[in-house]
XYZ file of C-alpha atoms in Angstrom:
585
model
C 62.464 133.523 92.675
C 63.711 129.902 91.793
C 64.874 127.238 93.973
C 67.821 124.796 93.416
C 67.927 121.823 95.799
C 68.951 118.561 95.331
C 70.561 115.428 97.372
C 74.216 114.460 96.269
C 75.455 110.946 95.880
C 77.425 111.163 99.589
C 73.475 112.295 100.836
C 74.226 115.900 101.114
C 71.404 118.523 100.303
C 72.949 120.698 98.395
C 70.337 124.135 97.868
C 70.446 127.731 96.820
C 68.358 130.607 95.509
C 67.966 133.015 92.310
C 65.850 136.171 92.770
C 65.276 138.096 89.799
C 64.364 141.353 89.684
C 61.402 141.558 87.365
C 59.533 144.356 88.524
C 60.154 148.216 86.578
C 63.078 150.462 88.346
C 65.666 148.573 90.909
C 65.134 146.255 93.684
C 66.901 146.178 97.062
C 67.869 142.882 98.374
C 68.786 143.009 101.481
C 69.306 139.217 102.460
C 68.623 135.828 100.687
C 68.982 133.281 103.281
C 67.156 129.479 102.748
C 66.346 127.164 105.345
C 65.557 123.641 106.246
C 63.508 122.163 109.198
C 65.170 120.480 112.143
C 63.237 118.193 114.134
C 62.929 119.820 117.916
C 64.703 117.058 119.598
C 67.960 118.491 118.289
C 68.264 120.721 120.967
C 71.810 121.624 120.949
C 74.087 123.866 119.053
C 77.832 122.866 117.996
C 79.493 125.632 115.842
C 83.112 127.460 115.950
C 84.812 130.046 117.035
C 88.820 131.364 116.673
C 90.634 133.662 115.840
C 94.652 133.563 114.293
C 96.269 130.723 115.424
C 93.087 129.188 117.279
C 91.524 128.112 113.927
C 88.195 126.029 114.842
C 87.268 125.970 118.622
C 84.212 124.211 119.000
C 81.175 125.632 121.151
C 78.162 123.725 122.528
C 75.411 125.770 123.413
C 71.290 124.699 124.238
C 68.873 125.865 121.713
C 66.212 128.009 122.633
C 63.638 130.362 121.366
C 65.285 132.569 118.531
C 68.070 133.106 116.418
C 71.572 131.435 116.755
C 73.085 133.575 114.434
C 76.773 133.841 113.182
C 77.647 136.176 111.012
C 81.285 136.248 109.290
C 82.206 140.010 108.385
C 86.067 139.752 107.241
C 85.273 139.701 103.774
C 87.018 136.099 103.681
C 85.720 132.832 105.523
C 87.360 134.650 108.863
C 89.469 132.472 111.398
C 85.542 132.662 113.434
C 83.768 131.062 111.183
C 80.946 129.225 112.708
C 82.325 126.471 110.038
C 79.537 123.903 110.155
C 76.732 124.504 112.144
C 75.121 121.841 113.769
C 71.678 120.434 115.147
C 71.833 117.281 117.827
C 70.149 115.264 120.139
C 71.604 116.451 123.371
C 74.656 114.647 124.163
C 75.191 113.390 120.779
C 79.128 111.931 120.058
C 80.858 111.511 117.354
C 79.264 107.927 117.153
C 75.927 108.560 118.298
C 73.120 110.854 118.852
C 71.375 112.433 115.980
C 73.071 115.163 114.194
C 72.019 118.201 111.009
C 74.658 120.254 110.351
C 74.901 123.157 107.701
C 78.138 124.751 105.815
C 77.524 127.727 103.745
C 80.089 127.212 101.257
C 81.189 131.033 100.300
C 84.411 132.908 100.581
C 82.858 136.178 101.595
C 80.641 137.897 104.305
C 78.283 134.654 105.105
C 75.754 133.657 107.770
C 75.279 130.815 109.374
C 71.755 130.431 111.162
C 69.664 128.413 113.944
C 66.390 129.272 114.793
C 63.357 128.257 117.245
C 60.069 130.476 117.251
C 57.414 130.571 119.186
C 55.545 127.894 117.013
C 58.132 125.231 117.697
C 59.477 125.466 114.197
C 63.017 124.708 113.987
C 64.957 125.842 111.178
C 69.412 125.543 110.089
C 69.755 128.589 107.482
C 72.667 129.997 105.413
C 73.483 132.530 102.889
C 75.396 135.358 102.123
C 75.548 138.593 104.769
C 75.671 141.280 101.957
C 76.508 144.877 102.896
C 74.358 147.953 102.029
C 73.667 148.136 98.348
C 75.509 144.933 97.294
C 72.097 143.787 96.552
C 71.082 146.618 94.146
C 69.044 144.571 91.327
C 68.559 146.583 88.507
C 65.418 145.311 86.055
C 65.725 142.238 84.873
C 68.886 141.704 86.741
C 69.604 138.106 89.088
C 71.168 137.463 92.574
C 72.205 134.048 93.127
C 72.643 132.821 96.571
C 76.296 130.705 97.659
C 74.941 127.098 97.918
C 74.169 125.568 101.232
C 75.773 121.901 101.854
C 73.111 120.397 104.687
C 74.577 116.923 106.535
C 73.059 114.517 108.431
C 73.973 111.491 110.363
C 74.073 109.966 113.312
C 77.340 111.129 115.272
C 79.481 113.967 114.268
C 81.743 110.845 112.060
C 78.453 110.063 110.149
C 77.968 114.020 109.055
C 82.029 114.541 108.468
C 82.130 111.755 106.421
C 79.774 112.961 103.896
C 80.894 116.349 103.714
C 84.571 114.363 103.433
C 82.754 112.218 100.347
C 81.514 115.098 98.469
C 85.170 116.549 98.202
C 86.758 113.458 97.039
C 84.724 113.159 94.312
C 85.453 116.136 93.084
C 87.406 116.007 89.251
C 90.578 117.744 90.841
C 90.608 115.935 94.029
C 94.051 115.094 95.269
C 95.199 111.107 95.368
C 97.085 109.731 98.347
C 100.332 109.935 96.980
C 100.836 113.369 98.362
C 104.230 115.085 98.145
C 105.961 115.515 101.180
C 105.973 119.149 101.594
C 109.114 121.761 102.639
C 108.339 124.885 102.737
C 111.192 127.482 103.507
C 109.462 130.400 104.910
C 110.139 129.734 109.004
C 114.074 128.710 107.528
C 114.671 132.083 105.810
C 112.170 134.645 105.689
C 112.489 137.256 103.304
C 116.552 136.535 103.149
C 116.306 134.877 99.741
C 119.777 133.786 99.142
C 120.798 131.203 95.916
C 123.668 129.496 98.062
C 121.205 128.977 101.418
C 118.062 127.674 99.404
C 120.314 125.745 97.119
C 121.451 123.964 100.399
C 118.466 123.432 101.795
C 117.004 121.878 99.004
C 120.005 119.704 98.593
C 118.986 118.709 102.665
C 115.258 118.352 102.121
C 116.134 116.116 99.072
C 118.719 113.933 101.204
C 115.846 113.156 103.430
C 113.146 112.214 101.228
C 111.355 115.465 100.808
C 109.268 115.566 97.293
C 107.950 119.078 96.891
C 109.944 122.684 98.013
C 108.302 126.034 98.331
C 109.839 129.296 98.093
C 107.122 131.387 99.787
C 107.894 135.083 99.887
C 110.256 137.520 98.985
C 111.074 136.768 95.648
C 109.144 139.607 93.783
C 109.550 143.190 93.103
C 110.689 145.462 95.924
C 109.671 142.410 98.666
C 112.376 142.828 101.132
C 110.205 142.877 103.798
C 106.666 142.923 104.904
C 106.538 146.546 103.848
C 106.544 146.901 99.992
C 106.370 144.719 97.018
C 102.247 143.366 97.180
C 100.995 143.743 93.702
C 104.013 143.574 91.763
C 104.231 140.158 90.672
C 107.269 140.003 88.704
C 110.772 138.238 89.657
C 112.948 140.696 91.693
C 116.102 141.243 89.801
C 117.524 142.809 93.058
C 117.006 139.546 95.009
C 117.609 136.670 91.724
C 119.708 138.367 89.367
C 119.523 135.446 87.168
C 115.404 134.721 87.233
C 114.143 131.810 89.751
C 115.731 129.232 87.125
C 118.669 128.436 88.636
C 116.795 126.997 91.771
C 113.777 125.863 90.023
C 116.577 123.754 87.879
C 118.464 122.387 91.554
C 115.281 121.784 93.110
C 113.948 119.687 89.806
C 117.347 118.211 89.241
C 116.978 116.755 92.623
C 113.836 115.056 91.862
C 111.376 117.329 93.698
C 108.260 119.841 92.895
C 108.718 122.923 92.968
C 106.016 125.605 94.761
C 105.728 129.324 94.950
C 103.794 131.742 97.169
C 101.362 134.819 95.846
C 98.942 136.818 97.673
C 96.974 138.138 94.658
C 93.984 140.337 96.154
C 96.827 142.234 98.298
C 99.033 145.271 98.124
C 101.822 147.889 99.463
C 100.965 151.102 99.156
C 104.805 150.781 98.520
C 104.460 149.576 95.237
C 104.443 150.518 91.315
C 101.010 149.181 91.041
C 99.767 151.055 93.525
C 101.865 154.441 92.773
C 100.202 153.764 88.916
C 96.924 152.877 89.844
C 95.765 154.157 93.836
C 92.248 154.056 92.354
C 92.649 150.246 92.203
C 93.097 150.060 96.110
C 89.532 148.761 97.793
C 88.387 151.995 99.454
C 85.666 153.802 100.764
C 84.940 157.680 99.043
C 87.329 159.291 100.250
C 89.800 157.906 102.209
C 92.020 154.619 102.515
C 91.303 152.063 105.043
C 93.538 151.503 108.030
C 96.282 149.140 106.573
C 97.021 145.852 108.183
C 100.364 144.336 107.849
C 101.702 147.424 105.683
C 98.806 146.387 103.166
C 95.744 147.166 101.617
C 92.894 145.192 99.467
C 93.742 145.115 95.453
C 89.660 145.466 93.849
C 89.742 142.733 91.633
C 86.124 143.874 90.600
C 87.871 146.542 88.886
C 88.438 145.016 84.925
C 91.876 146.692 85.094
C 93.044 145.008 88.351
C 91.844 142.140 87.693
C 93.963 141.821 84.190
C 97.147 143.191 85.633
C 96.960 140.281 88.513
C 96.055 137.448 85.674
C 98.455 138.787 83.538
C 101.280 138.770 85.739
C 100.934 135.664 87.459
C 100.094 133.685 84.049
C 103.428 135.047 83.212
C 104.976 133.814 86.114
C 103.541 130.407 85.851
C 104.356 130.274 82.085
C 107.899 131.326 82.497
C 108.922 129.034 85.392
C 108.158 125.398 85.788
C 106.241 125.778 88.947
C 104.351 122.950 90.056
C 102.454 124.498 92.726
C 101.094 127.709 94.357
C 100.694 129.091 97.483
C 98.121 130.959 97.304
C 97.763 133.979 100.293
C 95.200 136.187 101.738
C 96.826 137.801 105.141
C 94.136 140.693 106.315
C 90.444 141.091 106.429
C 88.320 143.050 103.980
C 87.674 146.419 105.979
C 86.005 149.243 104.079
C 86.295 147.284 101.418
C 84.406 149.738 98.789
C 84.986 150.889 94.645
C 86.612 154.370 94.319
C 85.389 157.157 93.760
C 81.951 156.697 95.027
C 83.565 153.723 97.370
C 80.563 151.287 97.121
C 80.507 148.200 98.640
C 82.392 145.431 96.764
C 83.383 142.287 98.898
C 80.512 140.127 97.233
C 82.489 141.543 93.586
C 85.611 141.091 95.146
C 84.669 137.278 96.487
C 83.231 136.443 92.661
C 86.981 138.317 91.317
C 88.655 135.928 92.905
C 86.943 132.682 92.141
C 87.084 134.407 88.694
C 91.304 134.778 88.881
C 91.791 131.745 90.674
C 89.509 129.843 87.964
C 91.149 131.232 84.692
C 94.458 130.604 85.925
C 93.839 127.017 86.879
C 92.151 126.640 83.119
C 95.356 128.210 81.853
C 98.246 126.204 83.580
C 96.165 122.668 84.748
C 99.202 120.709 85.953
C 99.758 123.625 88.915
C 98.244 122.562 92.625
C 96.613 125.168 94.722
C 96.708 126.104 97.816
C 94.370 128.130 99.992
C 95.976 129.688 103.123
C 94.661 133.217 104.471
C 96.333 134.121 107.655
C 96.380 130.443 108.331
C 93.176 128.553 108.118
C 90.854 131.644 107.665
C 89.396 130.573 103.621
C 88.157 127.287 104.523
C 84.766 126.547 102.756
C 84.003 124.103 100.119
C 83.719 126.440 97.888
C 87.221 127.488 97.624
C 87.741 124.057 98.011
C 85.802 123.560 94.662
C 89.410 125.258 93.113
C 92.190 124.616 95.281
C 93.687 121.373 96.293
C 94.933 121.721 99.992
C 94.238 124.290 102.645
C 96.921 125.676 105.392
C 95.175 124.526 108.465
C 96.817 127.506 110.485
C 99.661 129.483 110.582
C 100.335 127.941 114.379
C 102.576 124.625 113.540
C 102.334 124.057 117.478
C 101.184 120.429 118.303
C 99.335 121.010 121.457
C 97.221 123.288 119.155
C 97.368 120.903 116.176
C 95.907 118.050 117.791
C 92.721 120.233 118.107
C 92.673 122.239 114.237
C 93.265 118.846 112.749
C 90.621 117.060 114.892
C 87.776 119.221 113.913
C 89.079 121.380 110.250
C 88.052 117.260 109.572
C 84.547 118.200 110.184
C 84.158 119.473 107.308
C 87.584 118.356 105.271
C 89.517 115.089 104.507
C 93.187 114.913 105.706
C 94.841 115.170 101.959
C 93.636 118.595 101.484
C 95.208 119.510 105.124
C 98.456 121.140 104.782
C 100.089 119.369 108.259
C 103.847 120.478 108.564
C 106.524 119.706 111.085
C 108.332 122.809 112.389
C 111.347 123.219 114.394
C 111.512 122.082 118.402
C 110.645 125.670 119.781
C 106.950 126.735 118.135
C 107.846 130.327 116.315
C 104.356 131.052 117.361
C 103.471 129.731 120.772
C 107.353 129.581 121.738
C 106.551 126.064 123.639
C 108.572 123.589 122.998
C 108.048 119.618 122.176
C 109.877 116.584 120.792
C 110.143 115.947 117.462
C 108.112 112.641 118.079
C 105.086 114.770 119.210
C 105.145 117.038 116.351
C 105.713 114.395 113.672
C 102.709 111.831 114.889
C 101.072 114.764 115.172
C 101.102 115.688 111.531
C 101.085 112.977 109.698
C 97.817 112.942 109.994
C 97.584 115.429 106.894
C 99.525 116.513 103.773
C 102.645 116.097 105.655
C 105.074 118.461 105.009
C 108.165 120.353 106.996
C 109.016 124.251 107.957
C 112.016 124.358 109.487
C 115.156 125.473 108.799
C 117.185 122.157 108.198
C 120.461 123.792 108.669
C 120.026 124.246 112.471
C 118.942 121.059 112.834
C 120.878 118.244 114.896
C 122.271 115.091 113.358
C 119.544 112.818 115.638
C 116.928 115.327 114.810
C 117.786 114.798 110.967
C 117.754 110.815 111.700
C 114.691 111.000 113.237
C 112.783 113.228 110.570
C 114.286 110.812 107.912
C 112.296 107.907 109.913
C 109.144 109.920 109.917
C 108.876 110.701 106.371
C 110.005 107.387 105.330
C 106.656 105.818 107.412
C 104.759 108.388 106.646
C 105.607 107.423 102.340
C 104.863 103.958 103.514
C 101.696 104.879 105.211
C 100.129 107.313 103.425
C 97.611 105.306 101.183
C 95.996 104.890 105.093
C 96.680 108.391 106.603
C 94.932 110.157 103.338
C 92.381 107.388 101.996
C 91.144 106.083 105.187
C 87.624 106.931 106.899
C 87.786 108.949 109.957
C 86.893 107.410 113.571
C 87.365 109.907 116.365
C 86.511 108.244 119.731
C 84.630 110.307 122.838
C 86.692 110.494 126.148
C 86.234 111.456 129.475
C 89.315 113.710 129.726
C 88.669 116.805 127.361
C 92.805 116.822 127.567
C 92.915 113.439 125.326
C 92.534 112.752 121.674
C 91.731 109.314 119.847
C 91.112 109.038 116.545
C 91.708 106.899 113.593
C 91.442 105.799 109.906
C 89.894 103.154 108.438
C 90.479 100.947 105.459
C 89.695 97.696 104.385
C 92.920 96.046 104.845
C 94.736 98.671 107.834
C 93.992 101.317 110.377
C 96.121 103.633 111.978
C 95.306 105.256 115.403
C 96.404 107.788 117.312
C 96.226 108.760 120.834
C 97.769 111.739 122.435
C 97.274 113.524 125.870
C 97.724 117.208 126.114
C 97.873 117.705 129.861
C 98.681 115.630 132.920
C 96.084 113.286 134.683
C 95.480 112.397 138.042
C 95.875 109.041 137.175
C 98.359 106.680 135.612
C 96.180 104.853 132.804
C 93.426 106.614 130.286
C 91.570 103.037 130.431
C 90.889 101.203 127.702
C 90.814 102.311 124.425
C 88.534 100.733 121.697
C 88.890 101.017 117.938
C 86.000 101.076 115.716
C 85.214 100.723 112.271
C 87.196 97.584 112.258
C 86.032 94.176 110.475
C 84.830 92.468 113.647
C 85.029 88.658 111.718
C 88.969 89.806 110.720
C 92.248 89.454 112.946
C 94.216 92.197 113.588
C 98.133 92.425 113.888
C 98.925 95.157 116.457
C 102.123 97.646 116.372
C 103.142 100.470 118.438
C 104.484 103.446 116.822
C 105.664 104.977 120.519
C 109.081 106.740 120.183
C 109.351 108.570 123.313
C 111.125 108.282 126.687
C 108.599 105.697 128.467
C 110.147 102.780 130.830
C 109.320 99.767 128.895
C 107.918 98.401 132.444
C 105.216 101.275 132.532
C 103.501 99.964 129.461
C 101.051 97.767 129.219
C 102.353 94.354 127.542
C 100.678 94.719 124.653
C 102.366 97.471 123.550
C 105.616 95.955 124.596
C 105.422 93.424 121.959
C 103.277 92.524 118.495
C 99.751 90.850 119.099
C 97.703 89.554 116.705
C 93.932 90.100 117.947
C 90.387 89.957 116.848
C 88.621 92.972 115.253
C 85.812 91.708 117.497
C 87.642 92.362 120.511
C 89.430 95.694 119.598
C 86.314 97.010 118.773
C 84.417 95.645 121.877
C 86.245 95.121 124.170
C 89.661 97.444 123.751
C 92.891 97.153 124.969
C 94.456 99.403 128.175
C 96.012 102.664 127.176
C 99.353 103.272 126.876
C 101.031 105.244 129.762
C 101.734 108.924 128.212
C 103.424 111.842 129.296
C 101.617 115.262 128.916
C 101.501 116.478 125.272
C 102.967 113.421 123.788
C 101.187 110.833 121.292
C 101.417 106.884 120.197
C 100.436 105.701 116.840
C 98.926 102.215 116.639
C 99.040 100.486 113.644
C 96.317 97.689 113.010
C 96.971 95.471 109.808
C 94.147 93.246 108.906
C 96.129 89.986 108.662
């Protein structure tokens, strides 16, 4: 057994574990967790549940004697991913309080851990959950653990900000300058017409959008959610003439151009699968229960594994595609190798980081994406390969507000995919202003999914306005440090970024309050020896008479006294936000 541990420069432990089997006949391993010691004053538990479209709802819970354990069984990250587990103080804030947190960065069946026994050792443990005979060592063979990312700091900021650190440092971390983002699924669907995405993309373009994804429905027999998974080639039904013609508009009109996969799936309605049923993840003798019309592709199978690469290299070599989509829509159930139908989601988790690896070494100028029914493959090690995440699937803003707040716990806002949709959420079927959804996500890779067409001519106006302060903004939004702010009403969320020479706040109010004002609001992480310039970014339907009169009109304050002392909140309506822009002057 060896032992890898070691402190990164943002002050994260990174650790993990090799046993080696070097005994005569095979070795069961059952589990390989590793742990670290927590100090007993941390005495409460923060972790996350959720499920699709409730990505990351965080739980507080007292510690006591024995095992806090979370274990995630989709075969993927899972929407109920504990996330980052942490260790406080009681009490303990994002600013304060003493706080160890764990991630286990892996993309399979995980485990995140607490523990108290009856010595009054406290221990934060992680590792992979591996199913019966996944770890079968054969002599002389090696089973290396996922690595474990331990955090510490005082306040919830403090450990975000050096899991945030780590990931910016990373070789293929994304700059600031990040495209604004249309994607055309919620416009269109699967009816992939030239005319209709040519006009789109001539709208997007008109209003400042930089990068347009066709997401899917442009391959093989994918005319709807019931066929088509696995055979990655153009559909000459659907684009007669190859994806050129719109790659070429989209290019000619000076923007990126993305496409959408979802490699480890597949129809049973398919050639791959009518060639090859033995590829389909299975147990012996019988096929799981599908789940949205699809099965699991075994990418531990050599065979699979090539005809994925070799079609999707194609794809990417053929077309001038600037970025991919990259999808994972059910759960690994039964997930097993035909005939004998052995366990494989820790050989399907390695197959993918295997795929996704070789085809970023083959085609380096294409961004990834990771979404899986949303926000369910969020770990840093994905992260270690893909550029951006899609936060959830749920473009709500009432629901927003929250993913965004705490996916940052682990994850800085450029890797966030953070889209506008239309007024009425396709999802949640509330409805909100377009101000409300826009300072809502602009706090992330902004980006838009909505069907342009059916918008109004104000609505188009408006969106125009956002993107254009959003482009003028975004060297803040996506390089600042993250301040989130403890309030007394749970319904209320203040947070910021920092940088030397501007912050940007936002404050937003889900639900009505019994009274008129929030109080004050203070900003930290401001230069309290600098002067401020204050602006209001508040475009909806208040009386100008019910705000405060600094909001009314510029100011030009101390960082000493924004920070300490704080200015009275705006008056808001229930789920509406303000923006506050704070130049250092």
């Amino acid at each position: 057994m060896s032992l890898e541990i070691g402190l990164t420069e943002q002050g994260l432990v990174a650790a993990r574990g090799t046993l080696t089997n070097t005994g005569e006949g095979g070795y069961q391993l059952d589990e390989l967790t590793l742990s670290l010691p927590v100090p007993s004053r941390a005495a409460e538990v923060l972790d996350f549940a959720g499920r699709w479209g409730v990505e990351r709802f965080p739980q507080r819970t007292r510690m006591s004697v024995g095992q806090r354990r979370r274990e995630g069984r989709h075969g993927r990250t899972g929407a109920d991913s504990a996330y980052v587990m942490h260790l406080g103080v009681p009490g303990f804030g994002y600013a304060d309080g003493e706080v160890w947190a764990l991630h286990t960065a892996w993309s399979g069946n995980h485990v995140h851990q607490a523990e108290l026994d009856l010595a009054g050792t406290q221990v934060l443990s992680g590792g992979e959950l591996l199913l019966p005979g996944e770890g079968r060592l054969a002599e002389g063979a090696s089973y290396q653990s996922p690595w474990l990312y331990y955090s510490y700091g005082e306040g919830l900021d403090a450990v975000a900000h050096r899991y945030q650190r780590f990931l910016r440092a990373l070789p293929h971390a994304p700059a600031t300058d990040r495209p604004v983002t249309l994607n055309v699924w919620e416009a269109v669907y699967f009816d992939h017409d030239l005319a209709r995405l040519t006009d789109l993309a001539e709208r997007a373009a008109a209003l400042g959008v930089e990068r347009y994804v066709l997401d899917d429905g442009w391959f093989g027999d994918r005319r709807d959610d019931k066929a088509g998974l696995g055979d990655w080639v153009v559909s000459a039904d659907a684009w007669p003439d190859g994806l050129t013609p719109l790659i070429e508009k989209v290019h000619a009109l000076g923007m990126e151009f993305g496409l959408w996969f979802e490699p480890e799936m597949v129809n049973e309605d398919s050639d791959v699968a009518r060639e090859h049923p033995e590829w389909i993840a299975q147990p012996k003798g019988r096929l799981p229960l599908p789940s949205r019309f699809q099965q699991v592709l075994n990418l531990s199978i050599e065979g699979a594994w090539q005809h994925v690469f070799s079609q999707m290299d194609a794809v990417l070599r053929d077309n001038a595609i600037d970025y991919v989509k990259w999808d994972h829509n059910r759960d690994l159930v039964d997930t097993g190798t035909a005939p004998e139908g052995r366990a494989a989601v820790h050989a399907q988790t390695l197959a993918f980081y295997r795929l996704l690896d070789a085809l970023r070494e083959r085609h380096p100028d294409v961004e990834f994406e990771s979404c899986s029914s949303g926000g369910a493959r969020v770990d840093l090690e994905v992260l270690k390969r893909a550029e951006r995440v899609w936060v959830s699937d749920v473009i709500d803003p009432a629901e927003r507000q929250r993913m965004l707040w705490w996916t940052s716990q682990l994850i800085p806002a450029e890797f966030q995919g953070s889209h506008v949709a239309s007024g009425r959420s396709h999802t949640t079927g509330r409805w909100h202003d377009l101000s409300f959804r826009a300072a809502t996500a602009v706090f992330g890779h902004f980006g838009i999914e909505w069907d342009l067409a059916q918008a109004t001519k104000d609505e188009l106006g408006e969106l125009r306005w956002w993107i254009d302060w959003y482009k003028a903004n975004r060297d803040v939004l996506l390089g600042g440090e993250l301040v989130r702010v403890d309030m007394p009403d749970p319904s209320v969320y203040f947070k910021g970024v920092v940088t030397d020479a501007k912050a940007i706040f936002s404050v937003s109010q889900l639900a009505a309050s019994p009274v008129c004002s929030l109080g004050v609001l203070r900003f930290p992480g401001l230069d309290p020896d600098a002067r401020y310039s204050v602006k209001v970014i508040d475009r909806q339907q208040v009386p100008a008479e019910g705000r405060p009169s600094w909001e009314v009109g510029d100011v030009v304050l101390p960082g000493r006294l924004l920070s300490g002392v704080g200015l009275r909140a705006p008056q808001l309506l229930p789920e509406t936000a303000v923006l506050i822009e704070l130049e250092r002057q």
